[in-house]
PDB file of C-alpha atoms in Angstrom:
ATOM      1  CA  MET A  95     109.849  79.724  92.522  1.00 68.00           C
ATOM      2  CA  LYS A  96     110.195  82.015  89.703  1.00 58.00           C
ATOM      3  CA  PHE A  97     109.749  85.790  89.800  1.00 60.00           C
ATOM      4  CA  ASP A  98     109.324  88.598  87.241  1.00 62.00           C
ATOM      5  CA  LEU A  99     111.694  91.534  88.105  1.00 65.00           C
ATOM      6  CA  ASP A 100     109.439  94.155  87.503  1.00 59.00           C
ATOM      7  CA  HIS A 101     106.968  92.275  90.137  1.00 45.00           C
ATOM      8  CA  LEU A 102     109.894  92.962  92.768  1.00 47.00           C
ATOM      9  CA  TRP A 103     110.690  96.776  92.242  1.00 50.00           C
ATOM     10  CA  GLY A 104     110.055  99.769  90.308  1.00 51.00           C
ATOM     11  CA  GLY A 105     112.549 102.101  88.903  1.00 55.00           C
ATOM     12  CA  GLY A 106     115.762 101.765  87.010  1.00 58.00           C
ATOM     13  CA  GLY A 107     118.784 103.143  85.225  1.00 78.00           C
ATOM     14  CA  SER A 108     122.464 102.495  85.614  1.00 85.00           C
ATOM     15  CA  PRO A 109     124.671 103.083  87.354  1.00 88.00           C
ATOM     16  CA  PHE A 110     123.007 102.043  90.773  1.00 90.00           C
ATOM     17  CA  LYS A 111     124.070 103.112  94.250  1.00 93.00           C
ATOM     18  CA  PRO A 112     123.304 101.018  97.462  1.00 94.00           C
ATOM     19  CA  LEU A 113     121.299 102.629 100.044  1.00 95.00           C
ATOM     20  CA  ALA A 114     121.257 101.787 103.903  1.00 95.00           C
ATOM     21  CA  ASN A 115     117.691 100.256 103.769  1.00 94.00           C
ATOM     22  CA  GLY A 116     119.066  97.762 101.279  1.00 94.00           C
ATOM     23  CA  ASN A 117     117.510  99.070  98.280  1.00 92.00           C
ATOM     24  CA  VAL A 118     119.445 100.955  95.523  1.00 91.00           C
ATOM     25  CA  LYS A 119     119.150 104.413  93.744  1.00 90.00           C
ATOM     26  CA  ASP A 120     119.373 104.780  90.014  1.00 88.00           C
ATOM     27  CA  ARG A 121     121.351 107.491  88.212  1.00 85.00           C
ATOM     28  CA  SER A 122     118.394 109.936  88.272  1.00 83.00           C
ATOM     29  CA  GLY A 123     117.753 109.364  92.143  1.00 87.00           C
ATOM     30  CA  THR A 124     114.890 107.082  91.784  1.00 86.00           C
ATOM     31  CA  GLU A 125     114.846 104.354  94.514  1.00 88.00           C
ATOM     32  CA  VAL A 126     114.666 100.881  93.141  1.00 86.00           C
ATOM     33  CA  LYS A 127     113.148  98.764  95.785  1.00 83.00           C
ATOM     34  CA  ILE A 128     111.322  95.524  96.832  1.00 86.00           C
ATOM     35  CA  MET A 129     107.708  95.646  96.660  1.00 85.00           C
ATOM     36  CA  ALA A 130     104.805  94.784  99.073  1.00 87.00           C
ATOM     37  CA  ASP A 131     105.981  91.884 101.336  1.00 92.00           C
ATOM     38  CA  LEU A 132     108.571  90.272  99.054  1.00 91.00           C
ATOM     39  CA  ARG A 133     111.525  91.235 101.378  1.00 92.00           C
ATOM     40  CA  ASP A 134     110.228  89.247 104.258  1.00 93.00           C
ATOM     41  CA  ILE A 135     109.159  86.363 101.990  1.00 93.00           C
ATOM     42  CA  LEU A 136     112.435  85.973 100.454  1.00 92.00           C
ATOM     43  CA  THR A 137     114.348  86.150 103.821  1.00 93.00           C
ATOM     44  CA  GLU A 138     112.071  83.412 105.074  1.00 93.00           C
ATOM     45  CA  VAL A 139     112.530  81.166 101.932  1.00 92.00           C
ATOM     46  CA  LYS A 140     116.338  81.728 102.010  1.00 92.00           C
ATOM     47  CA  SER A 141     116.696  81.061 105.807  1.00 92.00           C
ATOM     48  CA  ALA A 142     114.123  78.695 106.969  1.00 93.00           C
ATOM     49  CA  GLU A 143     114.807  75.050 107.115  1.00 95.00           C
ATOM     50  CA  LYS A 144     111.493  73.971 105.595  1.00 94.00           C
ATOM     51  CA  TRP A 145     112.551  75.727 102.306  1.00 92.00           C
ATOM     52  CA  LYS A 146     116.086  74.354 102.013  1.00 91.00           C
ATOM     53  CA  GLU A 147     115.155  72.409  98.832  1.00 91.00           C
ATOM     54  CA  THR A 148     113.412  75.222  97.242  1.00 91.00           C
ATOM     55  CA  ARG A 149     115.270  76.780  94.089  1.00 90.00           C
ATOM     56  CA  ILE A 150     114.494  80.456  93.340  1.00 91.00           C
ATOM     57  CA  GLY A 151     114.972  81.986  90.067  1.00 89.00           C
ATOM     58  CA  VAL A 152     114.162  84.715  87.709  1.00 90.00           C
ATOM     59  CA  ALA A 153     112.177  84.820  84.511  1.00 89.00           C
ATOM     60  CA  SER A 154     112.194  88.511  83.369  1.00 88.00           C
ATOM     61  CA  SER A 155     111.934  90.179  79.893  1.00 87.00           C
ATOM     62  CA  CYS A 156     114.134  93.097  80.038  1.00 82.00           C
ATOM     63  CA  ASP A 157     115.441  95.571  77.686  1.00 80.00           C
ATOM     64  CA  GLU A 158     118.583  96.150  79.771  1.00 83.00           C
ATOM     65  CA  PRO A 159     119.586  92.858  81.413  1.00 86.00           C
ATOM     66  CA  ASP A 160     122.787  94.261  82.577  1.00 88.00           C
ATOM     67  CA  TRP A 161     120.772  96.678  84.946  1.00 87.00           C
ATOM     68  CA  ALA A 162     118.823  94.048  86.277  1.00 88.00           C
ATOM     69  CA  TYR A 163     121.974  91.991  87.094  1.00 90.00           C
ATOM     70  CA  GLN A 164     123.409  95.075  88.756  1.00 91.00           C
ATOM     71  CA  CYS A 165     120.223  95.548  91.099  1.00 89.00           C
ATOM     72  CA  ILE A 166     120.320  91.712  91.732  1.00 91.00           C
ATOM     73  CA  ALA A 167     124.124  92.101  92.691  1.00 94.00           C
ATOM     74  CA  GLN A 168     123.486  95.349  94.857  1.00 94.00           C
ATOM     75  CA  ILE A 169     119.917  95.142  96.436  1.00 93.00           C
ATOM     76  CA  GLN A 170     120.231  93.556 100.053  1.00 94.00           C
ATOM     77  CA  ILE A 171     117.714  91.628 101.952  1.00 91.00           C
ATOM     78  CA  GLY A 172     118.845  91.134 105.574  1.00 88.00           C
ATOM     79  CA  LYS A 173     122.180  89.506 105.556  1.00 90.00           C
ATOM     80  CA  PHE A 174     121.755  88.495 101.755  1.00 92.00           C
ATOM     81  CA  HIS A 175     122.013  90.399  98.550  1.00 93.00           C
ATOM     82  CA  LEU A 176     119.479  89.065  95.718  1.00 92.00           C
ATOM     83  CA  LYS A 177     122.241  87.315  94.107  1.00 93.00           C
ATOM     84  CA  ASP A 178     122.639  85.064  97.035  1.00 93.00           C
ATOM     85  CA  ILE A 179     118.928  84.328  96.873  1.00 92.00           C
ATOM     86  CA  PHE A 180     118.296  83.909  93.316  1.00 91.00           C
ATOM     87  CA  GLU A 181     120.092  80.808  91.652  1.00 89.00           C
ATOM     88  CA  PRO A 182     122.195  81.952  88.693  1.00 84.00           C
ATOM     89  CA  GLY A 183     121.458  78.644  86.557  1.00 85.00           C
ATOM     90  CA  ILE A 184     117.729  79.350  86.663  1.00 88.00           C
ATOM     91  CA  THR A 185     117.807  83.182  86.108  1.00 90.00           C
ATOM     92  CA  GLU A 186     116.673  83.888  82.574  1.00 89.00           C
ATOM     93  CA  ILE A 187     116.767  87.795  82.105  1.00 89.00           C
ATOM     94  CA  TYR A 188     116.648  88.831  78.391  1.00 89.00           C
ATOM     95  CA  LYS A 189     113.918  90.187  75.886  1.00 89.00           C
ATOM     96  CA  SER A 190     111.773  87.241  75.256  1.00 90.00           C
ATOM     97  CA  CYS A 191     108.274  85.919  76.497  1.00 91.00           C
ATOM     98  CA  LYS A 192     107.956  84.369  79.944  1.00 90.00           C
ATOM     99  CA  THR A 193     107.008  80.972  78.366  1.00 93.00           C
ATOM    100  CA  ALA A 194     110.289  80.788  76.729  1.00 94.00           C
ATOM    101  CA  HIS A 195     111.925  81.735  79.799  1.00 92.00           C
ATOM    102  CA  LEU A 196     110.372  79.099  81.980  1.00 93.00           C
ATOM    103  CA  LYS A 197     110.786  76.250  79.287  1.00 95.00           C
ATOM    104  CA  LYS A 198     114.421  77.079  79.277  1.00 94.00           C
ATOM    105  CA  ILE A 199     114.514  76.786  83.247  1.00 93.00           C
ATOM    106  CA  SER A 200     112.466  73.739  83.063  1.00 94.00           C
ATOM    107  CA  GLN A 201     115.212  72.187  80.547  1.00 95.00           C
ATOM    108  CA  LYS A 202     118.061  73.219  82.577  1.00 93.00           C
ATOM    109  CA  THR A 203     116.883  72.050  85.858  1.00 93.00           C
ATOM    110  CA  ARG A 204     114.690  68.824  84.679  1.00 93.00           C
ATOM    111  CA  VAL A 205     111.951  70.247  86.833  1.00 92.00           C
ATOM    112  CA  ASP A 206     108.579  69.686  85.325  1.00 94.00           C
ATOM    113  CA  LEU A 207     106.786  72.990  84.607  1.00 94.00           C
ATOM    114  CA  ARG A 208     103.835  71.772  86.716  1.00 93.00           C
ATOM    115  CA  GLU A 209     106.254  71.663  89.558  1.00 92.00           C
ATOM    116  CA  MET A 210     107.011  75.432  89.471  1.00 93.00           C
ATOM    117  CA  MET A 211     105.484  78.420  90.784  1.00 93.00           C
ATOM    118  CA  PHE A 212     105.643  81.723  88.879  1.00 93.00           C
ATOM    119  CA  PHE A 213     104.664  85.341  90.269  1.00 92.00           C
ATOM    120  CA  ASP A 214     103.944  88.248  87.994  1.00 90.00           C
ATOM    121  CA  ASN A 215     102.252  91.518  87.742  1.00 88.00           C
ATOM    122  CA  GLU A 216     101.117  91.493  84.175  1.00 89.00           C
ATOM    123  CA  TRP A 217      97.827  89.466  83.634  1.00 91.00           C
ATOM    124  CA  SER A 218      98.813  88.531  79.963  1.00 91.00           C
ATOM    125  CA  ASN A 219     102.020  86.966  81.162  1.00 92.00           C
ATOM    126  CA  CYS A 220     100.143  85.107  83.771  1.00 93.00           C
ATOM    127  CA  GLN A 221      97.663  83.783  81.209  1.00 93.00           C
ATOM    128  CA  ALA A 222     100.437  82.613  79.010  1.00 94.00           C
ATOM    129  CA  VAL A 223     102.368  80.956  81.668  1.00 94.00           C
ATOM    130  CA  ALA A 224      99.279  79.236  83.241  1.00 94.00           C
ATOM    131  CA  ARG A 225      98.766  77.355  79.898  1.00 94.00           C
ATOM    132  CA  LEU A 226     102.058  75.805  80.436  1.00 94.00           C
ATOM    133  CA  GLY A 227     100.804  73.983  83.410  1.00 94.00           C
ATOM    134  CA  VAL A 228     102.773  76.290  85.898  1.00 94.00           C
ATOM    135  CA  THR A 229     101.166  77.440  89.103  1.00 94.00           C
ATOM    136  CA  VAL A 230     100.899  81.164  88.385  1.00 94.00           C
ATOM    137  CA  VAL A 231     100.279  83.882  91.008  1.00 94.00           C
ATOM    138  CA  TYR A 232      99.023  87.249  89.798  1.00 94.00           C
ATOM    139  CA  THR A 233     100.530  90.059  91.732  1.00 91.00           C
ATOM    140  CA  PRO A 234      99.501  93.347  90.357  1.00 88.00           C
ATOM    141  CA  ARG A 235     100.916  95.424  93.432  1.00 86.00           C
ATOM    142  CA  GLY A 236     103.693  92.973  94.442  1.00 88.00           C
ATOM    143  CA  LEU A 237     103.667  89.709  96.401  1.00 91.00           C
ATOM    144  CA  THR A 238     101.828  90.024  99.817  1.00 93.00           C
ATOM    145  CA  GLN A 239     102.002  87.615 102.602  1.00 96.00           C
ATOM    146  CA  ASP A 240      98.395  86.754 102.034  1.00 95.00           C
ATOM    147  CA  LEU A 241      98.795  86.145  98.522  1.00 94.00           C
ATOM    148  CA  PHE A 242     101.849  83.927  99.179  1.00 95.00           C
ATOM    149  CA  GLN A 243     100.084  81.816 101.660  1.00 96.00           C
ATOM    150  CA  GLU A 244      97.163  81.368  99.409  1.00 95.00           C
ATOM    151  CA  ALA A 245      99.469  80.257  96.513  1.00 94.00           C
ATOM    152  CA  LEU A 246     101.217  77.787  99.000  1.00 94.00           C
ATOM    153  CA  GLN A 247      97.754  76.339  99.940  1.00 94.00           C
ATOM    154  CA  LYS A 248      96.618  76.057  96.217  1.00 93.00           C
ATOM    155  CA  PHE A 249      99.994  74.659  94.934  1.00 92.00           C
ATOM    156  CA  PRO A 250      99.902  72.964  92.549  1.00 90.00           C
ATOM    157  CA  GLU A 251      97.005  74.852  90.803  1.00 85.00           C
ATOM    158  CA  LYS A 252      95.011  73.292  87.902  1.00 81.00           C
ATOM    159  CA  GLU A 253      96.645  74.039  84.569  1.00 78.00           C
ATOM    160  CA  GLY A 254      95.231  77.258  83.232  1.00 77.00           C
ATOM    161  CA  ARG A 255      93.960  78.648  86.479  1.00 87.00           C
ATOM    162  CA  ILE A 256      95.647  81.753  88.046  1.00 94.00           C
ATOM    163  CA  ILE A 257      95.764  82.483  91.883  1.00 94.00           C
ATOM    164  CA  GLY A 258      95.214  86.131  92.551  1.00 91.00           C
ATOM    165  CA  LYS A 259      92.144  88.377  91.736  1.00 83.00           C
ATOM    166  CA  ARG A 260      91.984  90.594  88.730  1.00 78.00           C
ATOM    167  CA  ARG A 261      90.485  93.858  89.720  1.00 64.00           C
ATOM    168  CA  TRP A 262      88.095  96.209  87.877  1.00 52.00           C
ATOM    169  CA  TRP A 263      90.041  98.914  85.989  1.00 50.00           C
ATOM    170  CA  TRP A 264      88.529 102.065  84.591  1.00 47.00           C
ATOM    171  CA  PHE A 265      90.011 104.017  81.787  1.00 47.00           C
ATOM    172  CA  GLY A 266      88.756 107.442  80.982  1.00 45.00           C
ATOM    173  CA  PRO A 267      85.209 108.728  81.785  1.00 43.00           C
ATOM    174  CA  ASN A 268      83.080 105.600  81.722  1.00 40.00           C
ATOM    175  CA  TRP A 269      84.537 104.449  78.363  1.00 38.00           C
ATOM    176  CA  THR A 270      86.212 101.066  78.907  1.00 39.00           C
ATOM    177  CA  ILE A 271      86.000  98.409  81.947  1.00 40.00           C
ATOM    178  CA  ILE A 272      88.416  95.477  82.059  1.00 38.00           C
ATOM    179  CA  LYS A 273      87.440  92.524  84.270  1.00 34.00           C
ATOM    180  CA  TRP A 274      88.939  89.067  84.145  1.00 33.00           C
ATOM    181  CA  TYR A 275      88.881  87.930  80.481  1.00 33.00           C
ATOM    182  CA  ARG A 276      86.243  89.959  79.192  1.00 33.00           C
ATOM    183  CA  ILE A 277      86.741  93.493  77.717  1.00 38.00           C
ATOM    184  CA  PHE A 278      83.455  95.591  77.626  1.00 41.00           C
ATOM    185  CA  MET A 279      83.219  98.722  75.510  1.00 38.00           C
ATOM    186  CA  THR A 280      80.551 101.377  76.011  1.00 33.00           C
ATOM    187  CA  ASN A 281      80.168 104.567  74.006  1.00 31.00           C
ATOM    188  CA  LYS A 282      77.876 106.679  76.485  1.00 32.00           C
TER     189      LYS A 282
END
């Protein structure tokens, strides 16, 4: 399983200070936190016997990799810190595309891309990674239990298909609608 970091939390800016709830606060006072149900999901995957062979890593394009590593070291999930959950050898955090990150992880681990599952909140990343044969889960508001269970049921997904629904988005007063793969423009 591979996660994009902005899928995990919102916020940022070093130095970070641990909070009693397991999250951290950045220098401006913004709480950097785990989104949706990911805290419970990662606790289960790290703790339950059925997941003991599962390797968890990160594929994240990031302007400030040091900040990401600081958060990974400090954010706590139950009795674990994220650094105890994410395997260092399969954690790729630097400015690059997700396909490059995942290809590098595949080379390092000798795990075929079709045997990986990747979670991301950006549709364009999901499209690019799905073309590699990776099972991709689109998580625009974070990973929920329902979406995680759907991903497990559908794994491995057919190449190019993305698990998770793309919603309608409206920008401005009736000017642009984006749905799935099509962009419609109206000038009313």
